[in-house]
């Protein structure tokens, strides 16, 4: 191979590397929207849901707190949930104000209580989750992160 051919080949390879390096951050941070790129897997998901509180539904705070939705961070890093919402089909909405550590969960109870790292309370006096309902988790921008339906609406896990 001639000297000029080697120079041209080296220049082409170097420019290709620069283009690849410039494109890398867009893909690595999960914001690459080009063809062939998959959206990053969401690390915050809905877990177990207790929509029918055990025992009699007598409206007591204990009974109200018997219904809950679990929100789980499956990732290694903490996620700031401030401004995120959890709502039902009737648009009853709970707004989060917490950081969820990596690989941990928080239970969102319907009734009144004192928030801890593992349990938060909507401070409601009426039940939220009906026998047929959908729980929807949205991020601070209002984008749907996860949802789960049950009862007559149950079509499996929807995201």
Short mmCIF file of C-alpha atoms in Angstrom, two decimals:
data_model
loop_
_atom_site.label_atom_id
_atom_site.label_comp_id
_atom_site.label_asym_id
_atom_site.label_seq_id
_atom_site.Cartn_x
_atom_site.Cartn_y
_atom_site.Cartn_z
CA UNK A 1 0.00 0.00 0.00
CA UNK A 2 1.36 3.39 -0.92
CA UNK A 3 2.16 6.07 1.62
CA UNK A 4 -0.72 8.31 0.43
CA UNK A 5 -3.17 5.39 0.54
CA UNK A 6 -2.14 4.68 4.15
CA UNK A 7 -2.62 8.36 5.04
CA UNK A 8 -6.09 8.42 3.47
CA UNK A 9 -7.04 5.19 5.23
CA UNK A 10 -5.78 6.56 8.56
CA UNK A 11 -7.71 9.81 8.05
CA UNK A 12 -10.94 7.94 7.24
CA UNK A 13 -10.55 5.69 10.28
CA UNK A 14 -9.77 8.67 12.54
CA UNK A 15 -12.79 10.65 11.31
CA UNK A 16 -14.99 7.59 11.82
CA UNK A 17 -13.75 7.29 15.39
CA UNK A 18 -14.51 10.97 16.02
CA UNK A 19 -18.04 10.61 14.68
CA UNK A 20 -18.59 7.51 16.83
CA UNK A 21 -17.20 9.27 19.92
CA UNK A 22 -19.45 12.28 19.34
CA UNK A 23 -22.53 10.05 19.03
CA UNK A 24 -21.68 7.95 22.10
CA UNK A 25 -22.89 10.36 24.84
CA UNK A 26 -26.32 10.66 23.21
CA UNK A 27 -26.75 6.90 23.32
CA UNK A 28 -25.08 6.33 26.67
CA UNK A 29 -27.30 8.75 28.57
CA UNK A 30 -30.47 7.09 27.30
CA UNK A 31 -31.48 10.00 25.08
CA UNK A 32 -30.60 8.41 21.75
CA UNK A 33 -33.84 8.33 19.77
CA UNK A 34 -32.47 7.20 16.43
CA UNK A 35 -33.50 4.03 14.69
CA UNK A 36 -32.19 0.88 16.23
CA UNK A 37 -31.91 2.36 19.73
CA UNK A 38 -34.15 0.99 22.42
CA UNK A 39 -35.49 3.15 25.22
CA UNK A 40 -33.64 2.53 28.48
CA UNK A 41 -35.39 0.10 30.80
CA UNK A 42 -37.21 2.01 33.50
CA UNK A 43 -35.79 1.26 36.93
CA UNK A 44 -38.80 2.51 38.94
CA UNK A 45 -41.81 0.23 38.58
CA UNK A 46 -45.05 -0.63 40.31
CA UNK A 47 -44.78 -3.72 42.50
CA UNK A 48 -47.40 -5.50 44.56
CA UNK A 49 -50.80 -3.84 44.93
CA UNK A 50 -53.31 -4.51 47.71
CA UNK A 51 -56.47 -2.87 46.33
CA UNK A 52 -58.99 -4.58 48.63
CA UNK A 53 -58.05 -4.05 52.23
CA UNK A 54 -58.23 -7.27 54.28
CA UNK A 55 -61.23 -7.64 56.58
CA UNK A 56 -64.32 -5.45 56.58
CA UNK A 57 -64.22 -2.22 54.61
CA UNK A 58 -65.47 -0.10 57.51
CA UNK A 59 -63.65 3.11 56.55
CA UNK A 60 -61.40 3.05 59.62
CA UNK A 61 -57.87 4.37 59.20
CA UNK A 62 -56.57 0.84 59.77
CA UNK A 63 -58.78 -0.45 56.97
CA UNK A 64 -57.79 2.44 54.66
CA UNK A 65 -54.11 1.70 55.27
CA UNK A 66 -54.79 -1.94 54.41
CA UNK A 67 -54.91 -0.91 50.75
CA UNK A 68 -51.59 0.13 49.24
CA UNK A 69 -49.40 0.23 46.15
CA UNK A 70 -45.70 -0.65 46.17
CA UNK A 71 -43.26 1.42 44.12
CA UNK A 72 -39.90 -0.28 43.58
CA UNK A 73 -36.54 1.02 42.39
CA UNK A 74 -34.91 -1.97 40.68
CA UNK A 75 -31.76 -0.01 39.84
CA UNK A 76 -28.58 0.39 41.83
CA UNK A 77 -28.82 4.16 42.20
CA UNK A 78 -31.29 6.28 44.18
CA UNK A 79 -34.04 8.03 42.20
CA UNK A 80 -35.51 11.36 43.23
CA UNK A 81 -39.29 10.87 43.11
CA UNK A 82 -40.10 14.48 44.07
CA UNK A 83 -42.99 15.57 41.84
CA UNK A 84 -43.79 12.04 40.63
CA UNK A 85 -47.42 10.98 40.94
CA UNK A 86 -49.42 7.84 41.56
CA UNK A 87 -53.05 7.99 40.46
CA UNK A 88 -56.12 5.84 39.92
CA UNK A 89 -58.65 5.93 37.07
CA UNK A 90 -60.71 8.59 38.91
CA UNK A 91 -57.62 10.85 38.93
CA UNK A 92 -57.15 10.67 42.70
CA UNK A 93 -53.48 11.52 42.81
CA UNK A 94 -50.69 11.19 45.34
CA UNK A 95 -47.59 13.36 44.79
CA UNK A 96 -44.25 11.98 45.99
CA UNK A 97 -41.64 13.97 47.92
CA UNK A 98 -38.85 11.47 48.55
CA UNK A 99 -35.69 9.82 47.25
CA UNK A 100 -36.04 6.10 46.68
CA UNK A 101 -32.73 4.31 47.34
CA UNK A 102 -31.47 1.75 44.84
CA UNK A 103 -32.96 -1.73 45.10
CA UNK A 104 -35.65 -0.67 47.56
CA UNK A 105 -39.39 -0.17 47.72
CA UNK A 106 -41.88 2.17 49.32
CA UNK A 107 -45.51 1.30 50.09
CA UNK A 108 -48.05 4.04 49.40
CA UNK A 109 -50.93 3.58 51.86
CA UNK A 110 -54.31 5.24 51.38
CA UNK A 111 -55.03 6.39 54.94
CA UNK A 112 -53.34 8.67 57.44
CA UNK A 113 -49.94 7.88 58.93
CA UNK A 114 -46.41 9.02 59.54
CA UNK A 115 -44.14 8.70 56.50
CA UNK A 116 -41.03 6.54 56.84
CA UNK A 117 -38.42 5.25 54.41
CA UNK A 118 -40.58 2.22 53.60
CA UNK A 119 -44.15 3.52 54.03
CA UNK A 120 -45.81 6.77 52.95
CA UNK A 121 -49.41 7.83 53.42
CA UNK A 122 -51.86 9.63 51.15
CA UNK A 123 -53.73 10.99 54.20
CA UNK A 124 -57.13 10.19 52.66
CA UNK A 125 -60.36 9.45 54.51
CA UNK A 126 -61.87 7.36 51.66
CA UNK A 127 -60.71 4.29 49.74
CA UNK A 128 -58.84 4.88 46.46
CA UNK A 129 -58.30 1.53 44.77
CA UNK A 130 -61.50 -0.07 43.46
CA UNK A 131 -62.01 -3.75 42.59
CA UNK A 132 -61.48 -2.76 38.93
CA UNK A 133 -58.94 0.01 38.56
CA UNK A 134 -55.60 1.06 37.15
CA UNK A 135 -52.66 2.45 39.11
CA UNK A 136 -50.52 4.82 37.03
CA UNK A 137 -47.07 6.07 38.00
CA UNK A 138 -45.85 9.24 36.27
CA UNK A 139 -42.56 11.07 36.52
CA UNK A 140 -42.21 14.76 37.42
CA UNK A 141 -42.75 15.73 33.75
CA UNK A 142 -46.03 13.80 33.60
CA UNK A 143 -44.68 10.95 31.47
CA UNK A 144 -46.15 7.54 32.23
CA UNK A 145 -43.50 5.34 33.84
CA UNK A 146 -45.60 2.27 34.64
CA UNK A 147 -49.20 1.18 35.13
CA UNK A 148 -50.99 -1.87 36.43
CA UNK A 149 -54.64 -2.80 35.91
CA UNK A 150 -56.85 -5.35 37.65
CA UNK A 151 -60.50 -6.44 37.73
CA UNK A 152 -62.56 -6.02 34.58
CA UNK A 153 -59.83 -3.77 33.12
CA UNK A 154 -57.12 -6.36 33.61
CA UNK A 155 -55.16 -6.77 30.39
CA UNK A 156 -51.91 -7.76 32.02
CA UNK A 157 -49.03 -5.52 32.98
CA UNK A 158 -48.95 -2.39 30.82
CA UNK A 159 -46.08 0.07 30.45
#
